Coordinates of C-alpha atoms in Angstrom, one line a residue:
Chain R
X1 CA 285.8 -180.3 -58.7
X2 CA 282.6 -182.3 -59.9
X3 CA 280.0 -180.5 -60.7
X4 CA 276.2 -181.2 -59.1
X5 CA 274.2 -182.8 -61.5
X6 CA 271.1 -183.7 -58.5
X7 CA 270.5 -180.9 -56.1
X8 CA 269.1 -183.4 -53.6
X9 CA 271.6 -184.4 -51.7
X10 CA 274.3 -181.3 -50.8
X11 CA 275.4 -180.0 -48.0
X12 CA 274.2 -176.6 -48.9
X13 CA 270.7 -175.8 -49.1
X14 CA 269.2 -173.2 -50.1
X15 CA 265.6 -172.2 -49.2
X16 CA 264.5 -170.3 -52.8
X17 CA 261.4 -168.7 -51.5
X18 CA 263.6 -166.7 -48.9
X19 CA 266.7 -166.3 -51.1
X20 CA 266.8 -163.0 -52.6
X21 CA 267.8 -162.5 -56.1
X22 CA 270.3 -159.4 -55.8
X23 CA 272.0 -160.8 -53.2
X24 CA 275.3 -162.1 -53.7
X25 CA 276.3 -162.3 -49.7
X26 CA 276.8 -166.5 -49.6
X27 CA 278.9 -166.5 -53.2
X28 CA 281.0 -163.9 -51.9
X29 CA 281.8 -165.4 -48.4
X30 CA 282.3 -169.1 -49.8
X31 CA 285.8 -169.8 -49.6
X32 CA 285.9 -172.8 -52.1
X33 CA 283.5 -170.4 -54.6
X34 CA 281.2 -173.4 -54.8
X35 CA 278.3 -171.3 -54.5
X36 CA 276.6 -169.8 -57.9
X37 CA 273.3 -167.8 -59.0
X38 CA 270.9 -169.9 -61.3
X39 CA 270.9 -167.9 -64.1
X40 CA 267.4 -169.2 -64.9
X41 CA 265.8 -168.5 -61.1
X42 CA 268.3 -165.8 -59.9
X43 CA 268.8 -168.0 -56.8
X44 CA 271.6 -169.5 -55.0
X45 CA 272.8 -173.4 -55.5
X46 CA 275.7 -175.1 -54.8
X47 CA 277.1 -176.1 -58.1
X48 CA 279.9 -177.8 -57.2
X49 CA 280.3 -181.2 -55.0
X50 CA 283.0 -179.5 -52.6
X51 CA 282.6 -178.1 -49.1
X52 CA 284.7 -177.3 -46.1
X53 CA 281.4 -177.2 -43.5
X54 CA 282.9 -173.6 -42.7
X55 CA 279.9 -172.4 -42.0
X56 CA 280.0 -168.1 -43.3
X57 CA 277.1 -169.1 -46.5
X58 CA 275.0 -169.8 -43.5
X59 CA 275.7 -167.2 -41.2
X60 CA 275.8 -164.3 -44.0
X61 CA 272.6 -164.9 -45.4
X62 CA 270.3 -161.9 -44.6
X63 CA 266.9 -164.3 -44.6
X64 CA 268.3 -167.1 -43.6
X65 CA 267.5 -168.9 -46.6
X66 CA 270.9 -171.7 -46.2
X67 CA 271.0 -174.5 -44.0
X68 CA 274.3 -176.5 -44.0
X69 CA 274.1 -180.2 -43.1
X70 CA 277.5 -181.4 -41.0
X71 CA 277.6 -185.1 -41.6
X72 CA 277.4 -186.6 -38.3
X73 CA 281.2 -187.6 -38.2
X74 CA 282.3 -184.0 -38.8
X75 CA 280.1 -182.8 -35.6
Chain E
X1 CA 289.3 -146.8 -59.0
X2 CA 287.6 -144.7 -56.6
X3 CA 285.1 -143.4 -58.9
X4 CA 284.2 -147.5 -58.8
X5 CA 283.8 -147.5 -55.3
X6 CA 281.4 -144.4 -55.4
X7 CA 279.4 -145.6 -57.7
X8 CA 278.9 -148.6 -55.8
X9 CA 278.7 -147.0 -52.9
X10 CA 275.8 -144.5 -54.3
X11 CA 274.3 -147.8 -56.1
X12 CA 273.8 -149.4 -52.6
X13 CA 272.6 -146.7 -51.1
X14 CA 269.9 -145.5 -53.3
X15 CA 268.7 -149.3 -52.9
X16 CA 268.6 -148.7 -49.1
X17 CA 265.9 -146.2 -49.3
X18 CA 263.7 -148.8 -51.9
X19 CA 260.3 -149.4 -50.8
X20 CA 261.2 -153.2 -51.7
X21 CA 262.1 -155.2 -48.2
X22 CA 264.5 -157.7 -50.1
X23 CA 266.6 -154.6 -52.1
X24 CA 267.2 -152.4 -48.8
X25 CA 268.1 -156.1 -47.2
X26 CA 270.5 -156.6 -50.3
X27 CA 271.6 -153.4 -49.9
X28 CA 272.4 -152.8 -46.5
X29 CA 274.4 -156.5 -46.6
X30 CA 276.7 -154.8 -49.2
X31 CA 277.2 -152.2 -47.4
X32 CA 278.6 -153.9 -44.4
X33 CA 280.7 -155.7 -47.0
X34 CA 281.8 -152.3 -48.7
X35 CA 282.9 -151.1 -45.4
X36 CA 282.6 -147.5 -46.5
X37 CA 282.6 -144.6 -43.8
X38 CA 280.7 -142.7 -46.2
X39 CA 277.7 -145.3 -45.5
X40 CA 277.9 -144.4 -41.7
X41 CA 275.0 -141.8 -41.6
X42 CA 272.9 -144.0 -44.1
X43 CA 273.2 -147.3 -41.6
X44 CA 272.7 -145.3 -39.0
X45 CA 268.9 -143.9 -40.3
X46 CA 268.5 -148.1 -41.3
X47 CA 268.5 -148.6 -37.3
X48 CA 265.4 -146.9 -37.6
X49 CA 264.0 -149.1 -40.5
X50 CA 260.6 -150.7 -40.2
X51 CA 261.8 -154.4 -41.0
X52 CA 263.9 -155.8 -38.4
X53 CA 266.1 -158.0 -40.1
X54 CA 267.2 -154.4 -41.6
X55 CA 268.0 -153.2 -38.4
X56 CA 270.1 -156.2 -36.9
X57 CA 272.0 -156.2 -40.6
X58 CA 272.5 -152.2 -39.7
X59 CA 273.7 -152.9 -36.4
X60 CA 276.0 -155.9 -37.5
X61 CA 277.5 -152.8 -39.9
X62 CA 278.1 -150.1 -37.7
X63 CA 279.6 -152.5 -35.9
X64 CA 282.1 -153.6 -38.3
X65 CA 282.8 -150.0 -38.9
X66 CA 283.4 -149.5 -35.7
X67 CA 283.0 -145.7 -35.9
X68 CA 282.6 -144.5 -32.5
X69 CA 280.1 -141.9 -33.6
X70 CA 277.7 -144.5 -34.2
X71 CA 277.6 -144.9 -29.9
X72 CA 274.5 -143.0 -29.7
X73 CA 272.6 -144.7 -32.3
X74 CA 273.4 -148.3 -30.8
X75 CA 272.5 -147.7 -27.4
X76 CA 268.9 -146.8 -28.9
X77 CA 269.0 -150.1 -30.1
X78 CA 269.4 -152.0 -26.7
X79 CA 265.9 -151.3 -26.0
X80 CA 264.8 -152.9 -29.3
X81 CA 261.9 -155.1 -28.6
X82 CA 263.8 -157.7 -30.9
X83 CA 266.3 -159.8 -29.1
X84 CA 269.1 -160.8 -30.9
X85 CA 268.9 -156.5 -32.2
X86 CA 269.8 -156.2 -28.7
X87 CA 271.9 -159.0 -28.6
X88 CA 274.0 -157.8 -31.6
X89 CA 274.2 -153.7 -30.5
X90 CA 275.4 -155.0 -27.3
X91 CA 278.1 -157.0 -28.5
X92 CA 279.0 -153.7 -30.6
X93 CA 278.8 -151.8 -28.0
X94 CA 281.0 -153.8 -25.7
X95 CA 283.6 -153.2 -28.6
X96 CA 283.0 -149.7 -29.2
X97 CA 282.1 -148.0 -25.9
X98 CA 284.9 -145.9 -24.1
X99 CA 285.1 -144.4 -20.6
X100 CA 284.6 -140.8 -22.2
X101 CA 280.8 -142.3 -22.9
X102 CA 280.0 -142.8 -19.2
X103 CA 277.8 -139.9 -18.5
X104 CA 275.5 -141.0 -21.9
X105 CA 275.2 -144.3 -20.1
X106 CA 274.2 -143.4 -17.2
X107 CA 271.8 -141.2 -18.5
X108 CA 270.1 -144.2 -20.5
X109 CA 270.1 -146.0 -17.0
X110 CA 267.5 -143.6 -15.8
X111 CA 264.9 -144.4 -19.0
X112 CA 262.1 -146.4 -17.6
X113 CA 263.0 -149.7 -20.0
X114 CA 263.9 -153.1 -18.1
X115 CA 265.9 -153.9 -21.6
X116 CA 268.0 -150.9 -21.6
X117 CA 268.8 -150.9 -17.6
X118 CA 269.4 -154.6 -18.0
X119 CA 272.2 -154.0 -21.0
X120 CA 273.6 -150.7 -20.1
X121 CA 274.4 -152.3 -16.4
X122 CA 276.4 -154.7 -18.1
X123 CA 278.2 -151.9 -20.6
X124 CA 279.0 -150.3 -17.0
X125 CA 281.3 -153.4 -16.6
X126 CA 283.3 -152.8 -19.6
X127 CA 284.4 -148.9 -18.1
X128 CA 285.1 -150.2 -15.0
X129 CA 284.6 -145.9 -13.7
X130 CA 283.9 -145.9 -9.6
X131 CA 281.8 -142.9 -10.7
X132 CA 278.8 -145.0 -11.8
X133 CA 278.7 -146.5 -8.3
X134 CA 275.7 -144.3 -7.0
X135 CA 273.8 -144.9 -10.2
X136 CA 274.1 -148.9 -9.6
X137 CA 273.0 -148.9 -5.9
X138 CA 269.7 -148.3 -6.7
X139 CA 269.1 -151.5 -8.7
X140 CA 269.9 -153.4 -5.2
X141 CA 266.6 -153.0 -4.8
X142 CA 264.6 -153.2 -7.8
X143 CA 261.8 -155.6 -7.9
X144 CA 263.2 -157.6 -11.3
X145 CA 265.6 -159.7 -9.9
X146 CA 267.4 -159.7 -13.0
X147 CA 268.1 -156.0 -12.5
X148 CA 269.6 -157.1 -8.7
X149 CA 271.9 -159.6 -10.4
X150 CA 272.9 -157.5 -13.3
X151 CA 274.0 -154.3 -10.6
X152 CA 275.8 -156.8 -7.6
X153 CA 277.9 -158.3 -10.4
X154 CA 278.4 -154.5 -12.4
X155 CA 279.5 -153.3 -8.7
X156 CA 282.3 -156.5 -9.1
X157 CA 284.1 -154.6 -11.9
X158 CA 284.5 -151.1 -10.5
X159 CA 287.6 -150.3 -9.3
X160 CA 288.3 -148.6 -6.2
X161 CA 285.5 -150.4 -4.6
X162 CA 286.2 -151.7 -1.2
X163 CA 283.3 -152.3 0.6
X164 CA 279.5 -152.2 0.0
X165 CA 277.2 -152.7 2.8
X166 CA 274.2 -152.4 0.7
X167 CA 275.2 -155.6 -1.4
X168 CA 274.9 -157.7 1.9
X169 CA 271.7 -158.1 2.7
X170 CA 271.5 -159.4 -1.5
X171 CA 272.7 -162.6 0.5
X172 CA 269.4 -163.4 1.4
X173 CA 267.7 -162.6 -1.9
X174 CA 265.3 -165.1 -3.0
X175 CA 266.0 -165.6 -5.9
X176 CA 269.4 -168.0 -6.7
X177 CA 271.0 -166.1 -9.1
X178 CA 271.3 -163.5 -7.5
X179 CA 272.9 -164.5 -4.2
X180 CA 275.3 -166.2 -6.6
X181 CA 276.2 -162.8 -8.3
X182 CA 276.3 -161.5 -4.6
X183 CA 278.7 -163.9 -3.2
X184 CA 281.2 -163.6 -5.7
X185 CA 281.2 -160.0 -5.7
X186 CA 281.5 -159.6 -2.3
X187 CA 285.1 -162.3 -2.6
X188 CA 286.1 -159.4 -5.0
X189 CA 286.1 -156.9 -2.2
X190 CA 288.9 -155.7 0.2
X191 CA 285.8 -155.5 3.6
X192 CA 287.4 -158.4 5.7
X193 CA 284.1 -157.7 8.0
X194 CA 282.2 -160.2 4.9
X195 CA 283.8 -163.4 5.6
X196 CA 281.5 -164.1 8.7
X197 CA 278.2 -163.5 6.2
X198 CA 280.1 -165.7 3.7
X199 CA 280.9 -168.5 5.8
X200 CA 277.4 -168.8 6.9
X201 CA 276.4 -169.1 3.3
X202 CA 278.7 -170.9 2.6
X203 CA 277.2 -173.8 5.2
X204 CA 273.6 -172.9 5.6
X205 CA 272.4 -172.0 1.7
X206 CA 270.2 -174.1 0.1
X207 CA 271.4 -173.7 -3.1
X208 CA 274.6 -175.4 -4.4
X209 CA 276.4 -172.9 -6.4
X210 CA 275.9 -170.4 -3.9
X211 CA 277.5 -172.6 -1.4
X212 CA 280.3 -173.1 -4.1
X213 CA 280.5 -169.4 -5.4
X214 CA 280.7 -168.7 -1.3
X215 CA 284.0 -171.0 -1.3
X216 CA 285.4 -169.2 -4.4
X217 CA 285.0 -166.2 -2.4
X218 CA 286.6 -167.0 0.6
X219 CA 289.5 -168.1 -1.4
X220 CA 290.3 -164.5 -2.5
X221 CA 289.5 -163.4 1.1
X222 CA 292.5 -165.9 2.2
X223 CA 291.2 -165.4 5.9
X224 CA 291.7 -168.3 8.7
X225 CA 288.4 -166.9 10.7
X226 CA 286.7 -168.9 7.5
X227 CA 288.7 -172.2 8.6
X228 CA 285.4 -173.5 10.6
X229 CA 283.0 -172.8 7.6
X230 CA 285.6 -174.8 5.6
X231 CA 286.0 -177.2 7.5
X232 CA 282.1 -178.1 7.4
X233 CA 282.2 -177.4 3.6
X234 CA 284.4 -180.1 2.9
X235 CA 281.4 -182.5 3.8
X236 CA 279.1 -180.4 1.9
X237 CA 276.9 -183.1 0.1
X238 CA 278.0 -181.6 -3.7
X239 CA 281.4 -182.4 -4.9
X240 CA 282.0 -178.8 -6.4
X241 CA 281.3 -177.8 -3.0
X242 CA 283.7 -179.6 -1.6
X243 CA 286.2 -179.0 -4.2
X244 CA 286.5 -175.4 -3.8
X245 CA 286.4 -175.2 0.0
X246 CA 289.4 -177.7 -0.5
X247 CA 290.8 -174.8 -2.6
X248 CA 289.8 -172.1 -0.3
X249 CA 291.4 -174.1 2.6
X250 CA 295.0 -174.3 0.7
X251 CA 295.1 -170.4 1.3
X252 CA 294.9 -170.7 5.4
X253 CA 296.5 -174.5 5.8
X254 CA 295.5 -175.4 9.4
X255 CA 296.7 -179.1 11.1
X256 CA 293.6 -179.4 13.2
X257 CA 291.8 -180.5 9.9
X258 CA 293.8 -182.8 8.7
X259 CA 291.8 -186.2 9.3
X260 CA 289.2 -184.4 7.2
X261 CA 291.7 -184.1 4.4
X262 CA 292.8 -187.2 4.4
X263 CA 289.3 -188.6 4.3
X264 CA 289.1 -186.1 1.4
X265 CA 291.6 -188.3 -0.5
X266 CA 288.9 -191.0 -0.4
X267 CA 285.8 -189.3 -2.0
X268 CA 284.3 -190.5 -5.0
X269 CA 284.9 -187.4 -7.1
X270 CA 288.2 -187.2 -8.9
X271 CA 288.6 -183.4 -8.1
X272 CA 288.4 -183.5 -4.9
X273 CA 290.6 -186.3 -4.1
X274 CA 293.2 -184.7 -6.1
X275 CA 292.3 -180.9 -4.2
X276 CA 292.6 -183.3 -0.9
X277 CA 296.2 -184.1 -1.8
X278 CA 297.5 -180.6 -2.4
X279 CA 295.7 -179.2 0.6
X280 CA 298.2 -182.2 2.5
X281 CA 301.3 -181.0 0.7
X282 CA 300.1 -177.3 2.1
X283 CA 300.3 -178.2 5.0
X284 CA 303.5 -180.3 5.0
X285 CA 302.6 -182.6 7.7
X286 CA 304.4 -186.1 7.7
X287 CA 301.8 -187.7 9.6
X288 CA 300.1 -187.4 6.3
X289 CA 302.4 -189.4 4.2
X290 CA 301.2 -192.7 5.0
X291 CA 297.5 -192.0 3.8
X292 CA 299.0 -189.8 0.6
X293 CA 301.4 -193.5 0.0
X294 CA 298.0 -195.3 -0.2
X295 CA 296.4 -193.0 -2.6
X296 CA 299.3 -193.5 -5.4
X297 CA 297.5 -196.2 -6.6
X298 CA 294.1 -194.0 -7.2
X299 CA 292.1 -194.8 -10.5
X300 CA 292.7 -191.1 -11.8
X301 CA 296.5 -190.3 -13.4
X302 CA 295.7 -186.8 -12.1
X303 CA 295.2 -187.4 -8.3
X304 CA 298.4 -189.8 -8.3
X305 CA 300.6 -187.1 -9.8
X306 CA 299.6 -184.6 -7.5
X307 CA 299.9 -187.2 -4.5
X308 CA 303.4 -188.2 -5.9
X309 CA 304.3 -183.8 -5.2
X310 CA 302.5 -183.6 -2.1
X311 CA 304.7 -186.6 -0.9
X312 CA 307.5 -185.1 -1.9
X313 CA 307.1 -181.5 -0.6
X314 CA 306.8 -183.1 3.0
X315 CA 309.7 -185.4 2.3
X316 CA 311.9 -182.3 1.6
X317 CA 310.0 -180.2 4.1
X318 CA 310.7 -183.0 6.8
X319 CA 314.1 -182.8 5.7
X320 CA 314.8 -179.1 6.2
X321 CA 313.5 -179.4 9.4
X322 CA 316.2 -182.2 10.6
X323 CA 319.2 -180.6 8.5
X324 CA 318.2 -176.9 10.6

């Protein structure tokens, strides 16, 4: 899988001021383990450019910090 | 292995009583993911937690442990002022209640909380116990209409109900939703002594879907005093209307209508034509066959198959006949 090198434009993202750094719940749940803590901010980010739209990152998150973008086609 | 898992367990539970909002969040996640039934008594004191996003995580984890000694504690929880908390215990709830927790319903249907009535009406429906029946009637006449439409359509799942005279008069509630609820329950019940109250909702209601729900019910009933309401309905100015008295009719098939059926065949909704054209093949009548011919050629693939079955159940009916 390619890796993200611009966190601008993924499908996952990830509020940081509402993600919480112990919290592992959206790496866990992601079934491609795209998902990663930066080590740097303790916060989640998708690292890699690979997602099934599946939806659990979103719905697991205890502060609702993800939002997942469908493209329009996939709605 | 398992001294892992306690560990893990004790780690997540010490983090649940933190001061810190975001740890006991963290920590009360993992627990749901941990699935521990040593956590039970822990999630259920984070019910009580002041954050609510604690609380609904809580309830989202008693749920998944599905322990039915966490009953008690989630029924607290459909009076929450939050409401997706209430949203979320009652969805456990609906998993986890059992008949043997009817009488600690019914006592949380005398606490003096709309929110708690409201959800524990609809638990009611999930036990399906005839002995709740006295405890519902009251809510026929509460003042929160909500309340009246919750209780007429709990009184639909009971079993062993026949008849309820005190659900009639919710016929000519003000409020919509709940003559819809009332209509539909009372097509649930065995009281043949109904259909007269139904078929003059059925053509005198203002609103739509009670006239519809109204049709519905008189198709359970199945009874040919309804055939003149019916008969009415299939002019009903909305198509669903019409539809389901179409479908209600089917049940009692009656030749005096049938130049209102085949009109039917003609109306601009799909539905009903096709409704239209099994009500004819109900009735098996070949003077129909030359107004079911024409309607082979309809716009919807739908209507023409169903034309095509009626035509040929009065072909073969007509046929039995001459053979006999």
């Amino acid at each position: 899988m390619a890796l993200i090198t611009q966190r601008v434009d993924v499908p996952v993202i990830v509020d940081e001021s509402k993600c919480l750094e112990k919290c592992t719940a959206c790496i866990e749940v992601c079934p491609l383990d795209v998902l990663a803590k930066n080590p740097e901010t303790g916060k989640a980010y998708m690292k890699y450019d690979e997602c099934w739209f599946c939806l659990p990152c979103e719905k697991e998150c205890p502060t609702n910090a993800i939002t997942v973008q469908i493209p329009f086609l996939l709605r | 292995m398992s001294n892992d898992i306690d560990s893990e367990l004790n780690q997540w539970l010490e983090m649940l009583q933190s001061s810190d909002l975001s740890d006991r969040l963290v920590a009360v996640k993992s627990l749901q993911y941990l699935g521990d039934e040593d956590a039970l008594e822990p999630l259920i004191a984070a019910l009580g937690d002041e954050s609510l996003a604690v609380q609904k995580l809580a309830v989202t984890a008693l749920w998944e442990l599905a322990n039915p000694k966490a009953v008690p504690a989630l029924l607290e929880c459909l009076a929450s002022p939050d409401l997706e908390i209430r949203a979320e215990a009652l969805s456990a709830l609906g998993e986890l209640i059992s008949p043997d927790r009817l009488l600690l319903l019914l006592d949380a249907l005398h606490r003096d909380d709309l929110n708690m009535q409201l959800n524990v009406l609809i638990l009611l429906r999930k036990i399906h116990d005839v002995q709740s029946l006295p405890y519902v009637l009251p809510f026929f006449e509460s003042e929160n209409a909500q309340l009246r439409e919750a209780a007429v359509t709990t009184l639909r799942y009971l079993n062993q109900v026949e008849r309820c005279d005190r659900a009639i008069p919710l016929l000519s509630d003000p409020d919509d939703s709940v003559r819809r609820a009332t209509v539909l329950t009372l097509g649930h019940l065995v009281d043949s002594e109904v259909v007269p109250r139904l078929c003059q909702v059925l053509t005198s209601d203002l609103d739509w879907q009670v006239r519809r729900n109204a049709a519905k019910s008189l198709e359970l009933h199945a009874d040919p005093a309804a055939v003149v309401a019916l008969e009415l309905a299939i002019a009903d100015e909305h198509w669903q209307v019409r539809k389901f008295a179409l479908q209600a009719w089917q049940k009692t098939p009656d030749n005096r209508t049938m130049p209102i059926l085949i009109q039917a065949l003609t109306d601009e909704y799909s539905d009903v034509r096709r409704e239209a054209a099994k009500s004819l093949a109900a009735l098996k009548n070949p003077a129909a066959l030359n107004a079911l011919q024409q309607s082979l050629d309809d716009p919807d693939r739908d209507v023409c198959i169903y034309t095509q079955r009626a035509i040929e159940t009065i072909q073969a009916a007509t046929k039995e006949i001459s053979n006999a």
